PDB file of C-alpha atoms in Angstrom:
ATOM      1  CA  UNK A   1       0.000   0.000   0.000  1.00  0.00           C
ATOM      2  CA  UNK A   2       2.385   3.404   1.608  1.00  0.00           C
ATOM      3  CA  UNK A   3       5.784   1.598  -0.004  1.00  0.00           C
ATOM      4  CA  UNK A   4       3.925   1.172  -3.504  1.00  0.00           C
ATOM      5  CA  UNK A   5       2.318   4.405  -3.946  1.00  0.00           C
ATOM      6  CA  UNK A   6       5.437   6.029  -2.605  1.00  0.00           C
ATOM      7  CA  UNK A   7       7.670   4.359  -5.141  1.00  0.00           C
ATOM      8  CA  UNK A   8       4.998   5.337  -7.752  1.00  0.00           C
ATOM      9  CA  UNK A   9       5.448   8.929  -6.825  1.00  0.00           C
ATOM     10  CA  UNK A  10       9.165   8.489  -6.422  1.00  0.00           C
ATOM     11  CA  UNK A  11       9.594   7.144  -9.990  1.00  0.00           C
ATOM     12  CA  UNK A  12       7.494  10.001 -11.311  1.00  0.00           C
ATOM     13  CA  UNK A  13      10.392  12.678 -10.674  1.00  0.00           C
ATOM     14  CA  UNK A  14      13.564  10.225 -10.203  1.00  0.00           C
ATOM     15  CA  UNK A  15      12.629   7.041 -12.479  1.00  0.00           C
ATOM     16  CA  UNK A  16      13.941   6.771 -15.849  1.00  0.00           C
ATOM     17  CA  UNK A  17      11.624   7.624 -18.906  1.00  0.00           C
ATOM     18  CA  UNK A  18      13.139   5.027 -21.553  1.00  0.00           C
ATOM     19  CA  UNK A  19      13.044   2.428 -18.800  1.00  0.00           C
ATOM     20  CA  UNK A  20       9.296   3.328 -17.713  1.00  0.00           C
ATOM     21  CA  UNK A  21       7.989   4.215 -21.069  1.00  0.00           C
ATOM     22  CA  UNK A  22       6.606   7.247 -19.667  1.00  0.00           C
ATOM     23  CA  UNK A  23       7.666  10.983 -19.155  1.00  0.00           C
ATOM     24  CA  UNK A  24       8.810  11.852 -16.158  1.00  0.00           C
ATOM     25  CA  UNK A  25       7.207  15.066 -14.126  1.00  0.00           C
ATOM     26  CA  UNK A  26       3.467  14.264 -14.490  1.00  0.00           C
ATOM     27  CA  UNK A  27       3.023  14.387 -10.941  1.00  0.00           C
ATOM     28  CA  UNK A  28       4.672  17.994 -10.681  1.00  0.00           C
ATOM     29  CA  UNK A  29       3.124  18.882 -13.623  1.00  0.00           C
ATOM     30  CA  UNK A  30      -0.821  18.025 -12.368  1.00  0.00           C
ATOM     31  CA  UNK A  31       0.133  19.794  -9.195  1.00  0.00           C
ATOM     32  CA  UNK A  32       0.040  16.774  -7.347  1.00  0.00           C
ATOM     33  CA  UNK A  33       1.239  17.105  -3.727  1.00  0.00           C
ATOM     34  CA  UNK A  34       2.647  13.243  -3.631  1.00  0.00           C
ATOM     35  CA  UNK A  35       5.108  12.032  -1.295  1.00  0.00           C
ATOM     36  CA  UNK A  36       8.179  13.248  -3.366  1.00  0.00           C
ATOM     37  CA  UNK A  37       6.731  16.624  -3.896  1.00  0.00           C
ATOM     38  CA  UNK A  38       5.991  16.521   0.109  1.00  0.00           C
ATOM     39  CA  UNK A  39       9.328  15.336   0.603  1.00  0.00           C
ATOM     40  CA  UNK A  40      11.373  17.789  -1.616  1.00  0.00           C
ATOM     41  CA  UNK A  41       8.642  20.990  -0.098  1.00  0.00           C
ATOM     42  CA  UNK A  42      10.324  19.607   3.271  1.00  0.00           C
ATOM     43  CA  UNK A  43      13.781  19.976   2.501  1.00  0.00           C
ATOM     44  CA  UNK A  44      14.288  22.896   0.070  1.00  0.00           C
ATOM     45  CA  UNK A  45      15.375  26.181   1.116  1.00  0.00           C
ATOM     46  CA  UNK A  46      13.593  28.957  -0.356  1.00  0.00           C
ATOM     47  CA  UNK A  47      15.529  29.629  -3.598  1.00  0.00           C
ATOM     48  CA  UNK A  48      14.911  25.886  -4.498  1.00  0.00           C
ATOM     49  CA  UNK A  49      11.067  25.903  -2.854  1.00  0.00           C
ATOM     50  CA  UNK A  50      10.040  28.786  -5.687  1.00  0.00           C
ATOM     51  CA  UNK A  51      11.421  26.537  -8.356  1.00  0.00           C
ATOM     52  CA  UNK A  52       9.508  23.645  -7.118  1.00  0.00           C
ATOM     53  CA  UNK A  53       6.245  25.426  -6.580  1.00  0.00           C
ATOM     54  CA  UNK A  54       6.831  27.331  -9.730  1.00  0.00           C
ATOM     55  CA  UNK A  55       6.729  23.705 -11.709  1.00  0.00           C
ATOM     56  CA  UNK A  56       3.924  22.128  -9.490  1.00  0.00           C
ATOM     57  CA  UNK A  57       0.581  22.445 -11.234  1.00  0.00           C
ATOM     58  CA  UNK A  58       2.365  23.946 -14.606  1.00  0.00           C
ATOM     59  CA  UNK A  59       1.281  21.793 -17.347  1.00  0.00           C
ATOM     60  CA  UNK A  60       3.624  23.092 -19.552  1.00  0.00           C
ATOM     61  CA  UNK A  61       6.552  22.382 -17.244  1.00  0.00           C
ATOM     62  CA  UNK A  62       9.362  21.749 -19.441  1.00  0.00           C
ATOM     63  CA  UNK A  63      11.856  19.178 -19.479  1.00  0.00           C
ATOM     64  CA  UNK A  64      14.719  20.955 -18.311  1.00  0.00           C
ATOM     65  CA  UNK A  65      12.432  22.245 -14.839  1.00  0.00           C
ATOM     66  CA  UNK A  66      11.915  18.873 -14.057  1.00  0.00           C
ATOM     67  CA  UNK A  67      15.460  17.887 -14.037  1.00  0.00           C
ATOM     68  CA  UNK A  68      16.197  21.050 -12.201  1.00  0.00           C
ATOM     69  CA  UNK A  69      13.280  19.913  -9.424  1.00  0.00           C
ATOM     70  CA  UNK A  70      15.174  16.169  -9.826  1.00  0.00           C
ATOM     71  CA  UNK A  71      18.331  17.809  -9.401  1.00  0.00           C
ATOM     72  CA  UNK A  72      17.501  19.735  -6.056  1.00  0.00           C
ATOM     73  CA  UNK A  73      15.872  16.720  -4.690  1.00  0.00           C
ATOM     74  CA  UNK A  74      18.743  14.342  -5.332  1.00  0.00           C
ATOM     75  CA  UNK A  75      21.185  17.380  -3.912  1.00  0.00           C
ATOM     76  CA  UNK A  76      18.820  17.255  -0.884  1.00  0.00           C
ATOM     77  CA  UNK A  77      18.843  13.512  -0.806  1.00  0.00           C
ATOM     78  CA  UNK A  78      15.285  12.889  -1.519  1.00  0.00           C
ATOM     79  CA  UNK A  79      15.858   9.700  -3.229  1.00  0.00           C
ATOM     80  CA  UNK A  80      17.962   8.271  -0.230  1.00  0.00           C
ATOM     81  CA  UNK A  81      15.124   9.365   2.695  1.00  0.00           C
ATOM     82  CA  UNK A  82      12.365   8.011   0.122  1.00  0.00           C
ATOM     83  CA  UNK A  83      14.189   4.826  -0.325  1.00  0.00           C
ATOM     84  CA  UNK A  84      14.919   4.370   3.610  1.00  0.00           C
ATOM     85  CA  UNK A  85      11.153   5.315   4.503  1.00  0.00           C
ATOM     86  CA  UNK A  86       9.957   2.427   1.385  1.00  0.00           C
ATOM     87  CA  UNK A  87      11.755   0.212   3.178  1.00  0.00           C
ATOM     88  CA  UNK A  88      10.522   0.786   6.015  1.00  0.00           C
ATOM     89  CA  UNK A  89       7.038   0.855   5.016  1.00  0.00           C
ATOM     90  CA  UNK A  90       7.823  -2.714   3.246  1.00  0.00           C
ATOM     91  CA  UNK A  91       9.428  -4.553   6.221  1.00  0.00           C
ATOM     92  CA  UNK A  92       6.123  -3.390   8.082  1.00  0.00           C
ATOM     93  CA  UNK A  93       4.061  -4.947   5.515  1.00  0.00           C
ATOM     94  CA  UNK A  94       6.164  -7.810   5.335  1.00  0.00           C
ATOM     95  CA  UNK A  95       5.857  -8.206   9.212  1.00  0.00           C
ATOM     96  CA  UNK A  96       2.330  -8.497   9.105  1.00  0.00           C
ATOM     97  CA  UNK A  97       1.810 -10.679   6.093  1.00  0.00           C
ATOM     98  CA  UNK A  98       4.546 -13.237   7.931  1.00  0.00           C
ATOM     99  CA  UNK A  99       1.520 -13.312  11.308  1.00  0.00           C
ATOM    100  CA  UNK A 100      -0.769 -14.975   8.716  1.00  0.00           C
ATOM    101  CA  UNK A 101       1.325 -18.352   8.767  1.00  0.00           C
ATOM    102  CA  UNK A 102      -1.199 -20.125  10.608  1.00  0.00           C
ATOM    103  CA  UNK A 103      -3.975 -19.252   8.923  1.00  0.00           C
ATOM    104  CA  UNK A 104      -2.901 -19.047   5.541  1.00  0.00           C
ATOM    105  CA  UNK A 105      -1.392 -21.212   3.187  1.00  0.00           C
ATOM    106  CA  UNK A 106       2.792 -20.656   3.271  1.00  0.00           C
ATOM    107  CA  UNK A 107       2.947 -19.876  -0.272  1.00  0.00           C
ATOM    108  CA  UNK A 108       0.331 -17.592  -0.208  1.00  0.00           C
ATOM    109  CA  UNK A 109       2.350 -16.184   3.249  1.00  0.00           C
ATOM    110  CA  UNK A 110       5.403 -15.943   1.374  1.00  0.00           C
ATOM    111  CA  UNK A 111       3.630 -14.157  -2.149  1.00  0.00           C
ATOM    112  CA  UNK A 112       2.343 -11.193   0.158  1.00  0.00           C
ATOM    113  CA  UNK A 113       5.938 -11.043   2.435  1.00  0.00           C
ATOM    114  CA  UNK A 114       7.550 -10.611  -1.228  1.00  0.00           C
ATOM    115  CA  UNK A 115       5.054  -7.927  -2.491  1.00  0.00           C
ATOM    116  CA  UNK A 116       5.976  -4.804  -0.534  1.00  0.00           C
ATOM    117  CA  UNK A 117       9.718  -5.720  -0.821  1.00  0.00           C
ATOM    118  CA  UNK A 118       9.397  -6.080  -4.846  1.00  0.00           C
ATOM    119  CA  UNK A 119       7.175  -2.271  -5.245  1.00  0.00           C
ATOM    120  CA  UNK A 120      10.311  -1.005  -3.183  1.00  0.00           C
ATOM    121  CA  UNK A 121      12.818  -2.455  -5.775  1.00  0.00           C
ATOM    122  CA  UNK A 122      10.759  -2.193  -9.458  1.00  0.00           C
ATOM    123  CA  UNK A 123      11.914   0.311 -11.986  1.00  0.00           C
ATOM    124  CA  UNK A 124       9.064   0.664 -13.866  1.00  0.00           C
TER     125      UNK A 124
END
């Protein structure tokens, strides 16, 4: 659930467009406020905050402003925290699915331990 739609929003600004088959920025761009936009808003200083608001909710946002927002958060270390707080999320996930062992099947057990731990790691 959290880890998933995190690394959704995280590979909308810091994913790779040839791998995804998407653009990058659509998030920024529909003035979303997803985790990575929350996440860069709490780090910037206010130089870097103006060029991040000035992108969110500009649909004609252009390529080169989205690498600039990509840019500040990877400066900032956005990817890192987002990564650490996936993880997190995941291992939670993880730590409940493993309590269904005696009521569940173990390969059904093991399929939903896996789950958060693979939408930490995909690329696309």
């Amino acid at each position: 659930g959290i880890s998933g739609q995190m690394r959704d929003d995280y590979l909308d600004l810091f994913g790779d467009a040839a791998v995804m088959g998407k653009p990058c920025g659509t998030d920024l761009r529909d003035g979303k406020h997803s985790y990575t936009v929350r996440a860069l808003l709490a780090v910037v200083d206010d130089d870097e905050r103006r060029v991040v608001q000035a992108a969110l909710g500009d649909p004609s946002c252009t390529l080169e402003t989205i690498a600039a927002v990509r840019e500040i958060g990877e400066r900032r270390g956005v990817p890192d925290s987002m990564r650490a707080d996936m993880r997190r999320y995941a291992q939670q996930a993880s730590a409940v699915a493993a309590g269904w062992r005696p009521r569940w099947r173990e390969e059904a057990v093991t399929f939903f331990e896996l789950l958060p731990l693979w939408s930490v790691e995909r690329t696309m």
